[in-house]
Amino acid sequence: MAKLSSRVELFTDSVIRRMTRISNEYGAINLSQGYPDFPPPKEMLDRLSEVAYEGPHQYAITFGAPNLRQALARKFGKSIGRQIDPETEVLVTCGGTEAMMSAMMTVCDPGDKVAVFSPFYENYGADAILSGAQPVYVPLVPPDFHFDPEVLEDAFRQGVKALILCNPSNPSGKVFTLEELSLIGRLARQYDAFIITDEVYEHMVYPPNRHIYMAGLPDMYERTISSSSLSKTYSITGWRLGYLIGPAKVIENAKKVHDFLTVGAPAPLQEAACVGVNFPDQYYEDLTKSYQEKRDYFCKRLDEMGFRHTVPQGTYFVLMDISDFLEMEQFAGYTDLEFCEWMIRNIKVAAVPGSSFFREPVNHLIRFHFARGLDVLEEALSRLEKLAALLKT
Ligand code: GLN
């Protein structure tokens, strides 16, 4: 066979999504790939069933159905206190995944550098390789995942074209403060770089933390490409709907990338999703509360079992420390991936090995998500009791 693209040889398939496949194979409770097990809001499903007969079933306008773009422009504009033009500043994509990839391809030429905080959502590694960009990693230092301003400025000094800002941050659960965002923004202005955000967990931020949009900070709209998704906010990860919002010239180019990558997101689903994007504020408040309840329950039970773990300020992810297990003879020489595979087979709970999120050599963390009904979480936690018991023997 002739040689395949060497670029594609540089990364593996997604470990997050691979864990879902292994979890399904063994019938485990899947707390690896983050997606909810509860249905989307009824109003959206009602609209979807109408649309099934009324249409549209053919292509939407390539950059998004007008009513969905209008709804997104209104919602985002309200969040950042600015009028957004749905014609020129909004692009509907196939999920947050395409939003981020399109943004990267819009900004980067091969050889450009892009700053990425570590730990990071694993897609950014492949996004960088596919768009020809070279990542410059900036550590988020545990336990509070702060960054050193000097190290960050060093990355900007290397001439990065953009910084990827996942806020609230997957997998650390960090929510960036106003001070941190202002500092990042100042550096972006000083060194003339873009900020590409990934804000898919924007409505999962637990008080007293609050979500601040980079695009809403003074003088930042012009250099911020905001990406997000409807997946998490409306429990529709399978609908594959995401978006980019930013300055008209950036979106004009991103539309071209999107047009030739996917033509467009599914038309009937855009129609039904529009109902959700027009929900009143109460919907988002209830969503946050419900996830906070899950977070508190999940973390409390982990505490009771004596596990060490992060308590996320936002997102639905918890990193758990497995060092004590790796010191046991039974797990001697195990990688975090092997530990997760063992856990799927023997405890019947799936997690993601932490090493897939870190630039640094990390082998002692695994990531759970808690986007499950409380009954399922309860069952998963009672299975984890068996794991905790190993430490007591
Ligand atoms: N963001 C989710 C996670 O980190 C998964 C998203 C996806 O698989 N596209 O688990």
Coordinates of C-alpha atoms and ligand atoms in Angstrom, one line a residue:
M1 CA 0.0 0.0 0.0
A2 CA 1.2 3.5 -0.7
K3 CA 2.2 5.6 2.3
L4 CA -0.6 7.3 4.2
S5 CA -0.5 10.8 5.6
S6 CA 2.3 11.0 8.1
R7 CA 0.4 13.7 10.0
V8 CA -2.3 11.3 10.9
E9 CA 0.3 8.9 12.3
L10 CA 1.2 11.5 14.9
F11 CA -1.9 11.0 17.0
T12 CA -4.0 8.1 18.3
D13 CA -7.7 7.8 18.3
S14 CA -9.4 9.6 21.2
V15 CA -8.7 7.7 24.5
I16 CA -11.9 9.3 25.9
R17 CA -14.1 7.8 23.2
R18 CA -12.1 4.5 23.2
M19 CA -13.0 4.1 26.9
T20 CA -16.7 4.3 26.0
R21 CA -16.3 1.5 23.5
I22 CA -14.5 -0.7 26.1
S23 CA -17.1 0.2 28.7
N24 CA -19.9 -0.9 26.4
E25 CA -18.1 -4.1 25.7
Y26 CA -18.0 -5.0 29.4
G27 CA -21.4 -3.5 30.3
A28 CA -19.8 -1.1 32.8
I29 CA -21.3 2.1 34.1
N30 CA -19.7 4.6 31.8
L31 CA -18.2 7.6 33.7
S32 CA -15.5 8.1 31.1
Q33 CA -16.7 10.1 28.0
G34 CA -18.8 12.9 29.4
Y35 CA -22.3 12.9 28.3
P36 CA -25.7 12.8 30.1
D37 CA -27.9 9.8 30.4
F38 CA -31.0 11.9 30.8
P39 CA -33.3 13.1 28.0
P40 CA -33.2 16.6 26.5
P41 CA -35.9 19.1 27.5
K42 CA -39.4 18.0 26.4
E43 CA -40.1 21.3 24.5
M44 CA -37.1 20.5 22.2
L45 CA -38.3 16.9 21.7
D46 CA -41.8 18.1 20.9
R47 CA -40.4 20.5 18.3
L48 CA -38.3 17.7 16.9
S49 CA -41.3 15.4 16.4
E50 CA -43.1 18.2 14.6
V51 CA -40.1 18.8 12.4
A52 CA -40.0 15.1 11.5
Y53 CA -43.1 15.7 9.4
E54 CA -42.9 19.4 8.6
G55 CA -39.2 19.5 7.8
P56 CA -36.7 20.9 7.0
H57 CA -35.0 17.8 5.9
Q58 CA -32.6 19.3 3.3
Y59 CA -29.5 21.4 3.9
A60 CA -29.8 24.3 6.1
I61 CA -27.8 27.4 5.0
T62 CA -24.2 26.2 5.3
F63 CA -23.3 28.5 8.2
G64 CA -26.5 27.8 10.2
A65 CA -30.3 28.1 10.0
P66 CA -31.1 31.9 10.4
N67 CA -33.4 31.3 13.4
L68 CA -30.7 29.4 15.3
R69 CA -28.1 32.0 14.5
Q70 CA -30.4 34.7 15.7
A71 CA -31.1 32.9 18.9
L72 CA -27.4 32.3 19.5
A73 CA -26.6 35.9 18.8
R74 CA -29.2 37.1 21.2
K75 CA -28.2 34.6 24.0
F76 CA -24.4 35.3 23.7
G77 CA -24.9 39.0 23.1
K78 CA -26.8 39.2 26.4
S79 CA -24.1 37.3 28.2
I80 CA -21.3 39.7 27.1
G81 CA -23.4 42.9 26.8
R82 CA -22.9 43.4 23.1
Q83 CA -25.0 43.3 20.0
I84 CA -23.9 40.3 17.9
D85 CA -24.8 40.2 14.2
P86 CA -26.3 36.8 13.4
E87 CA -25.4 37.2 9.7
T88 CA -21.7 38.0 10.0
E89 CA -20.6 36.9 13.5
V90 CA -22.1 33.5 14.1
L91 CA -21.3 30.1 12.6
V92 CA -23.2 27.0 13.5
T93 CA -20.9 23.9 13.4
C94 CA -21.2 20.1 13.9
G95 CA -20.5 20.2 17.6
G96 CA -17.9 21.9 19.6
T97 CA -15.4 19.6 18.1
E98 CA -15.8 21.1 14.6
A99 CA -16.1 24.6 16.1
M100 CA -12.6 24.2 17.6
M101 CA -11.1 22.6 14.5
S102 CA -12.5 25.2 12.2
A103 CA -11.2 28.0 14.5
M104 CA -7.7 26.5 14.5
M105 CA -7.7 26.1 10.7
T106 CA -9.0 29.6 10.3
V107 CA -6.2 31.1 12.5
C108 CA -3.2 28.9 11.9
D109 CA -0.7 28.3 9.0
P110 CA 1.5 25.3 9.2
G111 CA 4.3 26.0 11.6
D112 CA 2.4 28.5 13.7
K113 CA 2.5 28.1 17.4
V114 CA -0.5 27.8 19.7
A115 CA -0.5 28.0 23.5
V116 CA -2.4 25.3 25.3
F117 CA -2.8 24.9 29.0
S118 CA -2.0 21.4 30.4
P119 CA -4.0 19.5 31.5
F120 CA -6.1 20.0 28.3
Y121 CA -9.0 18.4 26.5
E122 CA -7.4 15.8 24.3
N123 CA -8.9 17.0 21.1
Y124 CA -6.6 20.1 21.1
G125 CA -3.5 17.9 20.4
A126 CA -5.1 16.4 17.2
D127 CA -6.5 19.8 16.3
A128 CA -3.1 21.3 16.4
I129 CA -1.5 18.5 14.3
L130 CA -4.3 18.6 11.7
S131 CA -4.1 22.4 11.4
G132 CA -0.3 22.3 11.2
A133 CA 0.1 24.2 14.5
Q134 CA 2.7 23.5 17.1
P135 CA 1.4 23.5 20.7
V136 CA 3.3 25.4 23.4
Y137 CA 2.2 24.0 26.7
V138 CA 1.6 26.1 29.8
P139 CA 1.1 24.0 33.0
L140 CA -1.9 24.5 35.2
V141 CA -0.4 23.6 38.5
P142 CA -2.3 21.3 40.9
P143 CA -3.9 21.3 43.3
D144 CA -5.6 24.6 42.4
F145 CA -4.5 24.5 38.7
H146 CA -3.1 28.0 38.8
F147 CA -0.7 29.1 36.1
D148 CA 2.6 31.0 36.5
P149 CA 2.2 34.4 34.7
E150 CA 5.9 34.3 33.7
V151 CA 5.5 30.9 32.1
L152 CA 2.5 32.1 30.2
E153 CA 4.2 35.3 29.0
D154 CA 7.1 33.1 27.8
A155 CA 4.6 31.2 25.6
F156 CA 3.4 34.5 24.2
R157 CA 7.0 35.6 23.7
Q158 CA 7.5 32.6 21.5
G159 CA 5.1 34.3 19.1
V160 CA 2.0 32.1 19.6
K161 CA -0.7 32.9 17.1
A162 CA -3.4 32.0 19.6
L163 CA -4.1 30.6 23.0
I164 CA -6.8 27.9 23.5
L165 CA -8.7 28.7 26.6
C166 CA -11.0 25.9 27.9
N167 CA -13.1 27.6 30.5
P168 CA -14.6 26.0 32.6
S169 CA -11.7 23.7 32.1
N170 CA -11.8 20.0 31.1
P171 CA -10.5 17.9 32.9
S172 CA -9.4 20.0 35.9
G173 CA -12.7 21.6 36.7
K174 CA -11.0 25.0 37.0
V175 CA -13.0 28.2 36.4
F176 CA -10.7 31.1 35.5
T177 CA -11.1 34.2 37.6
L178 CA -11.5 37.7 36.3
E179 CA -7.9 38.5 37.4
E180 CA -6.6 35.5 35.4
L181 CA -8.7 36.3 32.3
S182 CA -7.6 39.9 32.4
L183 CA -4.0 38.9 32.6
I184 CA -4.4 36.4 29.7
G185 CA -6.2 39.1 27.7
R186 CA -3.5 41.7 28.4
L187 CA -0.9 39.3 27.1
A188 CA -3.0 38.5 24.0
R189 CA -3.2 42.3 23.2
Q190 CA 0.4 43.0 24.0
Y191 CA 1.7 40.1 21.8
D192 CA -1.1 40.4 19.2
A193 CA -2.6 36.9 19.5
F194 CA -6.0 35.4 19.3
I195 CA -7.8 33.7 22.1
I196 CA -9.9 30.7 21.0
T197 CA -12.2 29.7 23.8
D198 CA -13.9 26.4 24.5
E199 CA -16.9 27.2 26.7
V200 CA -19.0 24.1 26.4
Y201 CA -19.4 23.9 30.2
E202 CA -20.4 27.6 30.5
H203 CA -23.6 26.7 32.4
M204 CA -21.9 24.2 34.8
V205 CA -20.2 26.6 37.1
Y206 CA -20.8 26.2 40.8
P207 CA -21.2 29.2 43.2
P208 CA -19.3 31.1 44.4
N209 CA -17.4 30.6 41.1
R210 CA -19.0 32.3 38.1
H211 CA -18.4 32.1 34.4
I212 CA -16.8 35.1 32.8
Y213 CA -16.7 35.3 29.0
M214 CA -13.4 36.3 27.6
A215 CA -15.2 38.0 24.7
G216 CA -17.0 40.2 27.1
L217 CA -13.8 41.8 28.7
P218 CA -12.8 45.2 27.6
D219 CA -11.0 45.3 24.2
M220 CA -11.2 41.5 23.9
Y221 CA -14.0 40.9 21.5
E222 CA -11.9 41.7 18.4
R223 CA -9.3 39.0 19.2
T224 CA -11.5 36.4 20.8
I225 CA -13.1 33.5 18.9
S226 CA -15.7 32.0 21.2
S227 CA -16.6 28.4 20.7
S228 CA -19.2 26.4 22.5
S229 CA -21.7 23.6 22.0
L230 CA -25.3 22.9 22.6
S231 CA -24.4 19.3 23.6
K232 CA -23.9 19.7 27.3
T233 CA -26.3 22.6 27.9
Y234 CA -29.3 20.8 26.4
S235 CA -28.2 17.2 26.9
I236 CA -28.0 16.6 23.1
T237 CA -24.5 15.4 22.5
G238 CA -25.7 13.2 19.7
W239 CA -27.2 16.1 17.8
R240 CA -23.7 17.5 17.0
L241 CA -24.5 21.2 17.3
G242 CA -21.9 23.8 18.2
Y243 CA -20.9 27.3 17.2
L244 CA -18.3 29.9 16.8
I245 CA -18.9 33.6 17.6
G246 CA -16.4 36.3 16.8
P247 CA -15.4 39.3 14.7
A248 CA -16.9 39.3 11.2
K249 CA -13.6 38.8 9.3
V250 CA -12.7 35.8 11.4
I251 CA -16.1 34.2 11.0
E252 CA -16.1 34.9 7.3
N253 CA -13.0 32.8 6.9
A254 CA -14.2 30.1 9.4
K255 CA -17.4 29.8 7.3
K256 CA -15.2 28.8 4.3
V257 CA -13.4 26.1 6.4
H258 CA -16.7 24.8 7.7
D259 CA -18.4 24.9 4.3
F260 CA -15.8 22.5 2.8
L261 CA -15.4 20.3 5.9
T262 CA -19.1 19.5 6.6
V263 CA -21.4 21.8 4.5
G264 CA -23.5 22.2 7.5
A265 CA -25.0 20.9 10.7
P266 CA -28.2 18.8 10.6
A267 CA -31.1 21.0 9.5
P268 CA -34.0 19.3 11.5
L269 CA -31.9 19.3 14.7
Q270 CA -31.0 23.0 14.3
E271 CA -34.7 23.7 14.2
A272 CA -35.5 21.8 17.4
A273 CA -32.4 23.1 19.2
C274 CA -33.6 26.7 18.5
V275 CA -36.3 26.1 21.0
G276 CA -33.7 25.4 23.7
V277 CA -31.5 28.4 22.9
N278 CA -34.6 30.6 23.5
F279 CA -35.2 29.2 27.0
P280 CA -35.5 31.8 29.8
D281 CA -32.7 32.2 32.3
Q282 CA -34.5 29.8 34.8
Y283 CA -33.5 26.9 32.6
Y284 CA -29.8 27.5 33.1
E285 CA -30.2 28.2 36.8
D286 CA -32.0 24.8 37.2
L287 CA -29.3 23.0 35.1
T288 CA -26.5 24.4 37.3
K289 CA -28.3 23.5 40.5
S290 CA -28.9 19.9 39.3
Y291 CA -25.3 19.4 38.3
Q292 CA -24.2 21.0 41.6
E293 CA -26.3 18.4 43.5
K294 CA -24.6 15.6 41.5
R295 CA -21.1 17.1 42.1
D296 CA -21.7 17.4 45.9
Y297 CA -23.1 13.9 46.1
F298 CA -20.4 12.3 44.0
C299 CA -17.5 14.1 45.9
K300 CA -19.0 13.4 49.3
R301 CA -19.2 9.7 48.6
L302 CA -15.6 9.6 47.3
D303 CA -14.6 11.4 50.5
E304 CA -16.3 8.9 52.6
M305 CA -14.5 6.1 50.8
G306 CA -11.2 7.8 51.5
F307 CA -10.3 8.7 47.9
R308 CA -8.3 11.8 47.1
H309 CA -9.9 13.8 44.3
T310 CA -10.5 17.3 42.8
V311 CA -13.7 19.2 43.6
P312 CA -14.5 20.9 40.3
Q313 CA -15.5 24.6 40.3
G314 CA -17.1 24.0 37.0
T315 CA -17.7 21.1 34.5
Y316 CA -18.8 17.6 35.4
F317 CA -15.4 16.1 35.8
V318 CA -13.5 14.8 38.9
L319 CA -9.9 13.7 38.8
M320 CA -9.2 11.0 41.3
D321 CA -5.7 10.0 42.6
I322 CA -4.9 6.4 42.2
S323 CA -1.3 6.5 43.5
D324 CA -2.1 4.3 46.5
F325 CA -3.3 1.5 44.1
L326 CA -0.3 1.8 41.9
E327 CA 1.9 1.1 44.9
M328 CA 0.1 -2.2 45.6
E329 CA 1.7 -5.4 44.3
Q330 CA -1.4 -6.2 42.4
F331 CA -1.0 -3.1 40.2
A332 CA 2.8 -3.0 40.1
G333 CA 3.9 -1.5 36.8
Y334 CA 0.4 -0.6 35.7
T335 CA -0.2 2.4 33.5
D336 CA -3.2 4.5 34.3
L337 CA -4.8 3.1 31.1
E338 CA -4.2 -0.5 32.3
F339 CA -5.7 0.5 35.6
C340 CA -8.8 1.9 33.9
E341 CA -9.1 -1.2 31.8
W342 CA -8.8 -3.4 35.0
M343 CA -11.5 -1.2 36.6
I344 CA -13.9 -1.6 33.7
R345 CA -13.5 -5.4 33.8
N346 CA -13.5 -5.9 37.6
I347 CA -15.4 -3.0 39.1
K348 CA -17.6 -2.3 36.1
V349 CA -17.1 1.4 36.2
A350 CA -15.3 3.3 33.4
A351 CA -13.0 6.3 33.8
V352 CA -10.5 8.0 31.5
P353 CA -6.8 7.6 32.2
G354 CA -5.4 11.0 33.2
S355 CA -2.4 10.7 31.0
S356 CA -4.5 11.5 28.0
F357 CA -5.0 15.1 29.3
F358 CA -1.5 16.0 30.4
R359 CA 1.6 17.1 28.6
E360 CA 3.6 16.2 31.8
P361 CA 4.2 12.6 32.5
V362 CA 1.2 11.9 34.7
N363 CA 0.2 8.3 35.6
H364 CA -1.6 8.7 38.9
L365 CA -4.9 10.3 38.0
I366 CA -8.2 9.0 36.4
R367 CA -11.1 11.1 35.3
F368 CA -14.7 10.5 36.2
H369 CA -17.7 12.5 35.0
F370 CA -21.0 12.7 37.0
A371 CA -23.5 13.5 34.2
R372 CA -25.7 10.7 35.3
G373 CA -29.0 10.3 37.1
L374 CA -28.5 10.1 40.9
D375 CA -29.6 6.5 40.9
V376 CA -26.9 5.6 38.4
L377 CA -24.3 7.6 40.3
E378 CA -25.3 5.7 43.5
E379 CA -24.8 2.4 41.8
A380 CA -21.4 3.4 40.4
L381 CA -20.3 4.6 43.8
S382 CA -21.4 1.5 45.5
R383 CA -19.3 -0.4 42.9
L384 CA -16.4 1.8 43.8
E385 CA -16.7 0.7 47.4
K386 CA -15.2 -2.6 46.2
L387 CA -12.2 -0.6 44.9
A388 CA -11.9 1.3 48.1
A389 CA -12.0 -2.0 50.0
L390 CA -8.7 -3.1 48.3
L391 CA -6.9 -0.4 50.2
K392 CA -8.1 -1.6 53.5
T393 CA -7.0 -5.2 53.0
Ligands
GLN1 N1 -16.1 16.6 26.2 C1 -16.4 15.2 26.6 C2 -15.3 14.6 27.4 O1 -14.3 15.2 27.6 C3 -16.5 14.4 25.4 C4 -16.8 15.1 24.1 C5 -16.6 14.2 22.9 O2 -16.3 13.0 23.1 N2 -16.8 14.8 21.8 O3 -15.5 13.5 27.9

